[in-house]
Short mmCIF file of C-alpha atoms and ligand atoms in Angstrom, two decimals:
data_model
loop_
_atom_site.label_atom_id
_atom_site.label_comp_id
_atom_site.label_asym_id
_atom_site.label_seq_id
_atom_site.Cartn_x
_atom_site.Cartn_y
_atom_site.Cartn_z
CA MET A 42 0.00 0.00 0.00
CA THR A 43 1.38 3.40 -0.92
CA GLN A 44 1.76 5.82 1.95
CA SER A 45 2.65 9.44 1.50
CA LEU A 46 3.53 12.42 3.63
CA THR A 47 3.81 16.03 2.49
CA ILE A 48 5.89 18.39 4.62
CA ALA A 49 7.13 21.95 4.35
CA ARG A 50 10.27 21.83 2.21
CA PRO A 51 13.22 20.90 4.42
CA ASP A 52 16.47 22.80 4.98
CA ASP A 53 19.90 21.43 5.78
CA TRP A 54 21.50 23.32 8.69
CA HIS A 55 25.02 21.89 8.11
CA LEU A 56 26.25 21.10 4.60
CA HIS A 57 29.61 20.80 2.80
CA LEU A 58 29.34 21.83 -0.86
CA ARG A 59 33.08 22.22 -1.58
CA ASP A 60 34.04 24.16 -4.71
CA GLY A 61 34.76 23.77 -8.43
CA ALA A 62 33.94 20.41 -10.03
CA MET A 63 32.82 18.87 -6.74
CA LEU A 64 30.43 21.75 -6.05
CA ALA A 65 28.90 21.43 -9.51
CA ALA A 66 28.32 17.69 -9.02
CA VAL A 67 26.96 17.65 -5.46
CA LEU A 68 24.83 20.82 -5.46
CA PRO A 69 21.92 19.26 -7.42
CA GLU A 70 21.82 16.39 -4.91
CA THR A 71 20.93 18.88 -2.16
CA ALA A 72 18.85 21.32 -4.24
CA ARG A 73 16.55 18.49 -5.35
CA ASP A 74 15.00 18.13 -1.88
CA PHE A 75 16.17 21.12 0.20
CA ALA A 76 15.25 24.82 -0.06
CA ARG A 77 18.20 26.22 1.91
CA ALA A 78 21.36 25.07 3.63
CA ILE A 79 23.92 26.45 6.03
CA ILE A 80 27.11 26.19 3.97
CA MET A 81 30.25 25.11 5.77
CA PRO A 82 33.26 27.39 5.18
CA ASN A 83 36.06 24.78 5.42
CA LEU A 84 37.38 25.29 1.91
CA VAL A 85 41.08 25.59 1.13
CA PRO A 86 41.71 28.40 1.97
CA PRO A 87 38.82 28.76 4.43
CA VAL A 88 36.03 31.31 3.97
CA THR A 89 37.09 33.75 6.67
CA THR A 90 35.80 37.17 5.53
CA GLY A 91 32.59 38.72 4.28
CA ALA A 92 34.23 39.28 0.88
CA MET A 93 35.19 35.60 0.61
CA ALA A 94 31.66 34.52 1.63
CA THR A 95 30.15 36.78 -1.04
CA ALA A 96 32.42 35.29 -3.69
CA TYR A 97 31.65 31.72 -2.52
CA ARG A 98 27.90 32.37 -2.51
CA ASP A 99 28.18 33.67 -6.08
CA ARG A 100 30.03 30.52 -7.15
CA ILE A 101 27.31 28.36 -5.58
CA LEU A 102 24.52 30.29 -7.29
CA ALA A 103 26.40 30.12 -10.61
CA ALA A 104 26.65 26.33 -10.24
CA LEU A 105 22.87 25.94 -9.86
CA SER A 106 21.36 24.48 -12.98
CA GLU A 107 18.38 25.96 -14.79
CA GLY A 108 15.13 25.45 -12.93
CA MET A 109 16.67 24.62 -9.56
CA THR A 110 15.94 26.93 -6.66
CA PHE A 111 18.19 26.84 -3.64
CA GLU A 112 19.35 29.46 -1.17
CA PRO A 113 22.83 29.07 0.31
CA LEU A 114 23.03 30.49 3.86
CA MET A 115 26.62 31.54 4.27
CA THR A 116 28.92 31.16 7.26
CA LEU A 117 32.31 32.57 8.22
CA TYR A 118 35.16 30.39 9.47
CA LEU A 119 36.29 31.72 12.85
CA THR A 120 40.03 32.23 13.24
CA GLU A 121 42.06 33.92 15.94
CA ASP A 122 42.38 36.88 13.52
CA THR A 123 38.68 37.28 12.70
CA ASP A 124 37.68 40.97 12.76
CA PRO A 125 34.48 41.59 14.78
CA ALA A 126 33.60 44.55 12.53
CA ASP A 127 33.78 42.38 9.39
CA VAL A 128 31.54 39.78 11.04
CA ALA A 129 29.02 42.44 12.09
CA ALA A 130 28.95 43.95 8.60
CA ALA A 131 28.49 40.54 6.94
CA HIS A 132 25.60 39.86 9.32
CA ALA A 133 24.00 43.29 8.87
CA SER A 134 24.00 42.93 5.07
CA GLY A 135 22.07 39.65 5.42
CA LEU A 136 24.93 37.67 3.83
CA VAL A 137 26.08 35.62 6.79
CA LYS A 138 23.78 33.55 9.00
CA ALA A 139 26.35 32.00 11.37
CA VAL A 140 30.01 31.82 12.29
CA LYS A 141 31.69 28.43 12.43
CA LEU A 142 34.04 27.38 15.20
CA TYR A 143 36.48 24.59 14.45
CA PRO A 144 38.89 23.76 17.23
CA ALA A 145 42.24 23.84 15.40
CA GLY A 146 42.98 20.40 13.97
CA ALA A 147 39.61 18.83 14.87
CA THR A 148 38.56 17.74 11.37
CA THR A 149 38.92 18.21 7.59
CA ASN A 150 40.55 21.59 6.75
CA SER A 151 40.44 22.92 10.30
CA ALA A 152 44.09 23.94 10.66
CA SER A 153 43.13 27.64 10.77
CA GLY A 154 40.67 27.08 13.61
CA VAL A 155 40.83 28.30 17.18
CA SER A 156 43.38 27.20 19.78
CA ASN A 157 43.27 30.15 22.19
CA PHE A 158 39.71 31.15 23.03
CA ASP A 159 40.84 34.45 24.60
CA LYS A 160 41.71 35.58 21.07
CA VAL A 161 38.09 35.22 19.85
CA ARG A 162 36.41 36.72 22.91
CA ALA A 163 35.71 40.07 21.18
CA VAL A 164 34.13 38.36 18.15
CA LEU A 165 31.96 36.17 20.36
CA GLU A 166 30.82 39.21 22.34
CA THR A 167 29.90 41.02 19.13
CA MET A 168 27.97 37.95 17.97
CA ALA A 169 26.06 37.80 21.26
CA GLU A 170 25.12 41.49 20.85
CA ILE A 171 23.87 41.15 17.28
CA GLY A 172 22.28 37.71 17.75
CA LEU A 173 24.49 35.91 15.20
CA PRO A 174 24.72 32.17 16.02
CA LEU A 175 27.98 30.30 16.55
CA CYS A 176 28.01 26.84 14.94
CA VAL A 177 30.35 24.65 16.94
CA HIS A 178 32.31 21.57 15.93
CA GLY A 179 32.29 20.14 19.44
CA GLU A 180 35.38 17.99 19.83
CA VAL A 181 38.54 18.63 21.81
CA THR A 182 41.77 18.01 19.96
CA ASP A 183 43.87 17.02 22.98
CA ALA A 184 45.88 13.96 21.91
CA ALA A 185 45.44 12.50 25.38
CA ILE A 186 41.64 12.31 24.99
CA ASP A 187 40.21 9.18 23.40
CA ILE A 188 38.47 9.98 20.12
CA PHE A 189 35.20 8.48 21.40
CA ASP A 190 35.26 10.87 24.41
CA ARG A 191 36.14 14.06 22.57
CA GLU A 192 32.59 15.40 22.33
CA ALA A 193 31.76 14.84 25.98
CA VAL A 194 35.04 16.40 27.11
CA PHE A 195 34.51 19.39 24.78
CA ILE A 196 31.17 20.15 26.45
CA ASP A 197 32.79 20.36 29.90
CA ARG A 198 36.09 21.94 28.97
CA VAL A 199 35.16 24.36 26.21
CA LEU A 200 31.47 24.72 25.39
CA ASP A 201 30.08 25.31 28.83
CA PRO A 202 32.84 27.78 29.86
CA VAL A 203 32.51 29.73 26.58
CA ARG A 204 28.72 29.97 26.97
CA ARG A 205 29.03 31.11 30.57
CA ALA A 206 31.65 33.71 29.62
CA THR A 207 29.50 35.07 26.78
CA PRO A 208 25.92 35.49 27.98
CA GLY A 209 23.44 35.76 25.13
CA LEU A 210 25.67 33.95 22.64
CA ARG A 211 23.44 31.73 20.50
CA VAL A 212 25.09 28.37 19.89
CA VAL A 213 24.37 25.42 17.63
CA MET A 214 26.07 22.24 18.80
CA GLU A 215 26.62 20.69 15.43
CA HIS A 216 26.32 17.04 14.50
CA ILE A 217 25.97 15.83 18.09
CA THR A 218 26.80 12.15 18.42
CA THR A 219 26.35 11.43 22.12
CA LYS A 220 23.77 11.19 24.87
CA ASN A 221 25.98 13.77 26.63
CA GLY A 222 25.26 16.22 23.81
CA VAL A 223 21.53 15.51 23.93
CA ASP A 224 21.46 15.95 27.71
CA TYR A 225 23.40 19.22 27.59
CA VAL A 226 20.98 20.70 25.06
CA LYS A 227 17.95 19.53 27.03
CA ALA A 228 19.30 21.10 30.21
CA HIS A 229 19.56 24.56 28.60
CA ASP A 230 16.47 26.09 27.14
CA LYS A 231 17.93 29.40 26.06
CA ASP A 232 20.21 30.23 23.14
CA LEU A 233 21.10 26.61 22.42
CA GLY A 234 20.19 24.19 19.65
CA ALA A 235 21.77 21.12 18.09
CA THR A 236 21.89 19.54 14.68
CA ILE A 237 21.92 15.80 14.13
CA THR A 238 23.06 14.08 10.94
CA THR A 239 21.26 11.43 8.96
CA HIS A 240 23.97 8.82 9.35
CA HIS A 241 24.27 9.13 13.13
CA PHE A 242 20.66 7.89 13.39
CA ILE A 243 21.66 4.77 11.46
CA ILE A 244 25.19 3.69 12.34
CA ASN A 245 27.05 3.10 15.56
CA ARG A 246 30.76 2.43 15.88
CA ASN A 247 30.34 -1.29 15.16
CA HIS A 248 29.19 -0.46 11.66
CA ILE A 249 32.57 1.17 11.01
CA LEU A 250 34.76 -1.52 12.50
CA VAL A 251 33.11 -4.96 12.64
CA GLY A 252 33.80 -7.37 9.79
CA GLY A 253 36.39 -5.10 8.15
CA ILE A 254 36.93 -1.37 8.19
CA LYS A 255 34.23 0.59 6.34
CA PRO A 256 35.71 3.90 5.20
CA HIS A 257 32.39 5.25 3.93
CA TYR A 258 31.00 5.10 7.49
CA TYR A 259 33.92 7.08 8.90
CA CYS A 260 33.15 10.70 9.67
CA LEU A 261 33.87 13.21 12.38
CA PRO A 262 32.64 13.27 15.03
CA VAL A 263 32.95 9.50 14.72
CA ALA A 264 29.83 7.40 15.40
CA LYS A 265 29.69 6.22 19.02
CA ARG A 266 28.12 3.32 20.98
CA GLU A 267 24.58 2.11 20.37
CA GLU A 268 23.21 3.86 23.49
CA HIS A 269 24.26 7.18 21.96
CA ARG A 270 22.64 6.42 18.60
CA LEU A 271 19.40 5.61 20.43
CA ALA A 272 19.59 8.89 22.39
CA LEU A 273 19.97 10.85 19.14
CA ARG A 274 16.97 9.09 17.61
CA ALA A 275 14.85 9.73 20.69
CA ALA A 276 15.79 13.42 20.79
CA ALA A 277 15.07 14.09 17.13
CA THR A 278 11.89 12.08 16.86
CA SER A 279 10.44 13.66 20.03
CA GLY A 280 9.80 16.87 18.09
CA ASP A 281 11.74 18.93 20.71
CA HIS A 282 12.31 22.32 19.04
CA ARG A 283 16.00 22.41 20.03
CA PHE A 284 16.97 19.59 17.64
CA PHE A 285 17.06 20.02 13.87
CA LEU A 286 18.55 18.45 10.75
CA GLY A 287 22.13 19.16 9.73
CA THR A 288 23.15 16.38 7.37
CA ASP A 289 26.89 17.16 7.46
CA SER A 290 26.86 15.64 3.99
CA ALA A 291 30.59 15.79 3.28
CA PRO A 292 31.72 14.54 -0.14
CA HIS A 293 35.18 13.06 -0.63
CA THR A 294 36.20 11.07 -3.69
CA ASP A 295 36.49 7.30 -3.33
CA PRO A 296 40.32 7.32 -3.61
CA ASN A 297 40.43 9.80 -0.73
CA LYS A 298 38.06 7.69 1.42
CA GLU A 299 39.40 4.23 0.52
CA SER A 300 42.94 4.99 1.56
CA ALA A 301 45.52 4.14 4.20
CA CYS A 302 44.61 7.52 5.71
CA GLY A 303 41.02 8.00 4.62
CA CYS A 304 39.14 11.29 4.85
CA ALA A 305 36.27 11.78 7.30
CA GLY A 306 32.80 12.39 5.89
CA CYS A 307 29.61 10.62 4.81
CA PHE A 308 27.81 11.76 1.67
CA THR A 309 24.09 11.75 2.44
CA ALA A 310 22.67 14.60 0.33
CA THR A 311 21.18 12.18 -2.19
CA ASN A 312 19.06 10.03 0.12
CA THR A 313 18.69 11.90 3.41
CA MET A 314 14.96 12.57 3.27
CA PRO A 315 13.95 8.98 2.42
CA LEU A 316 16.32 7.73 5.14
CA LEU A 317 14.81 10.14 7.67
CA ALA A 318 11.31 8.99 6.75
CA HIS A 319 12.48 5.42 7.43
CA VAL A 320 14.02 6.39 10.78
CA PHE A 321 11.04 8.45 11.97
CA GLU A 322 8.60 5.75 10.84
CA GLY A 323 10.66 3.21 12.78
CA GLU A 324 10.25 5.32 15.91
CA GLY A 325 6.51 5.74 15.29
CA ALA A 326 7.14 9.45 14.86
CA LEU A 327 6.48 10.35 11.21
CA ALA A 328 4.33 13.21 12.50
CA ASN A 329 7.48 14.85 13.93
CA LEU A 330 9.60 14.60 10.77
CA GLU A 331 8.46 18.03 9.61
CA ALA A 332 9.47 19.64 12.92
CA PHE A 333 12.95 18.15 12.75
CA SER A 334 13.69 18.79 9.09
CA SER A 335 11.59 21.84 8.20
CA ARG A 336 10.42 23.83 11.25
CA ASN A 337 12.83 23.76 14.19
CA GLY A 338 15.81 25.04 12.20
CA PRO A 339 14.08 28.11 10.75
CA ALA A 340 12.69 28.88 14.22
CA PHE A 341 16.20 28.84 15.72
CA TYR A 342 17.61 31.02 12.95
CA GLY A 343 14.62 33.40 12.92
CA LEU A 344 13.78 32.58 9.31
CA PRO A 345 10.40 31.72 7.77
CA VAL A 346 9.38 28.12 7.20
CA ASN A 347 9.49 27.36 3.46
CA ASP A 348 6.22 27.76 1.55
CA ALA A 349 7.14 25.00 -0.88
CA THR A 350 6.63 21.38 0.11
CA LEU A 351 8.28 17.99 -0.30
CA THR A 352 6.32 14.78 -0.63
CA LEU A 353 7.70 11.52 0.73
CA THR A 354 6.17 8.36 -0.64
CA LYS A 355 6.51 4.80 0.62
CA GLY A 356 6.36 2.28 -2.19
CA ASP A 357 6.11 -1.51 -2.35
CA ALA A 358 9.65 -2.05 -3.61
CA PRO A 359 12.93 -0.74 -2.20
CA THR A 360 13.99 2.62 -3.62
CA GLN A 361 17.07 2.40 -5.83
CA PHE A 362 19.47 5.19 -4.92
CA PRO A 363 22.59 5.73 -7.00
CA ALA A 364 25.59 4.01 -5.42
CA LYS A 365 27.87 6.83 -6.53
CA ILE A 366 27.76 10.37 -7.87
CA ASP A 367 30.20 11.05 -10.69
CA THR A 368 32.26 14.20 -10.41
CA ASP A 369 35.11 15.51 -12.52
CA ASP A 370 37.28 15.00 -9.43
CA GLY A 371 36.31 11.31 -9.21
CA PRO A 372 33.38 9.21 -7.89
CA VAL A 373 31.71 9.98 -4.56
CA THR A 374 29.98 7.08 -2.79
CA VAL A 375 26.46 7.74 -1.56
CA PHE A 376 25.81 6.69 2.06
CA ASP A 377 24.44 3.13 2.13
CA PRO A 378 22.26 2.51 5.19
CA GLY A 379 22.74 -1.25 4.82
CA PHE A 380 19.00 -2.03 4.74
CA PRO A 381 16.24 -1.54 2.17
CA VAL A 382 14.44 1.81 2.22
CA TYR A 383 10.97 2.02 0.72
CA TRP A 384 10.62 5.79 0.89
CA SER A 385 11.40 8.24 -1.88
CA ALA A 386 11.14 12.02 -2.09
CA ARG A 387 9.68 14.30 -4.74
C1 NCD B 156 33.72 17.20 7.27
C2 NCD B 156 34.42 17.49 5.94
O1 NCD B 156 34.80 16.54 5.26
O2 NCD B 156 34.55 18.66 5.58
N1 NCD B 156 33.92 15.82 7.62
C3 NCD B 156 33.16 15.09 8.46
O3 NCD B 156 33.52 13.95 8.75
N2 NCD B 156 32.04 15.56 8.95
C4 NCD B 156 34.22 18.12 8.31
C5 NCD B 156 33.38 18.15 9.54
O4 NCD B 156 32.26 18.64 9.53
O5 NCD B 156 33.86 17.67 10.59
ZN1 ZN B 157 30.63 19.14 8.73
#
């Protein structure tokens, strides 16, 4: 029996589009289902100024094919040299919707990130004044901290102190992967939200490591134990307004993933909405899918919910998603949930 669900068109509150040939190939995968996305600034070199964000937005819009509508919501990459006045101007013009904090060395292209938080205090204070959110990659980079504990330690050592030191700063804990992250968000009703990715609802750390190493399931923050996956599912499917979709769809070519030192990132732009329908249906919570993917994010960012809609349909046969997207840089493998999915999006 065919089942269908029409929701306000979703947005992706954490997306990597890259640049050049990769941008051209992956942009349609997002624009097909999503109206807007928060665009990550971790290019090489990173998007650190209003002028660079303007130029990057123009390249994204130029890469959109005829008939596709999509609005990139730009971010600035926070460095220890970021100028508060440039940030304020980029916000005032409507260009920039958030500033991105990468702890230096935490993930792909994060070398220019922050090591000394005293050096970004003035920027954070400006952001608190003007209401510009800080999107946080929440992992410590201390070599002594186990990679599976880096999110929980970040909350105690960095996130909570920074929030206390900067009252009014609006923070998005991005791609949370732990029950610790869920609990921290739930304990703070003001100025705090969190995104959750598609893949962290589906995989735990066993999927990466049992029966051979699976490079296409490796991303940062790395998937954790099953109890954490279940906490993420419960948080998102509850409809709680503080949790919203950020796919963290992060394309890398197959040679860069299937390597002795493989890149972190799962590419989920192509099949996120059908996968989410599967996940929410599995939790008996299809009625809350719209809140998670289309309503809670705009509410946090003070933007309108999209007028356009997306219809998800459950068919009798498994949906065939492409295994790979071809790009002029090389093939990019689409995230494979490892089970049949009967939902499709149009
Ligand atoms: C992202 C990337 O490849 O840019 N990778 C990832 O595993 N998520 C960077 C990031 O968001 O950490
Ligand atoms: Zn990311």
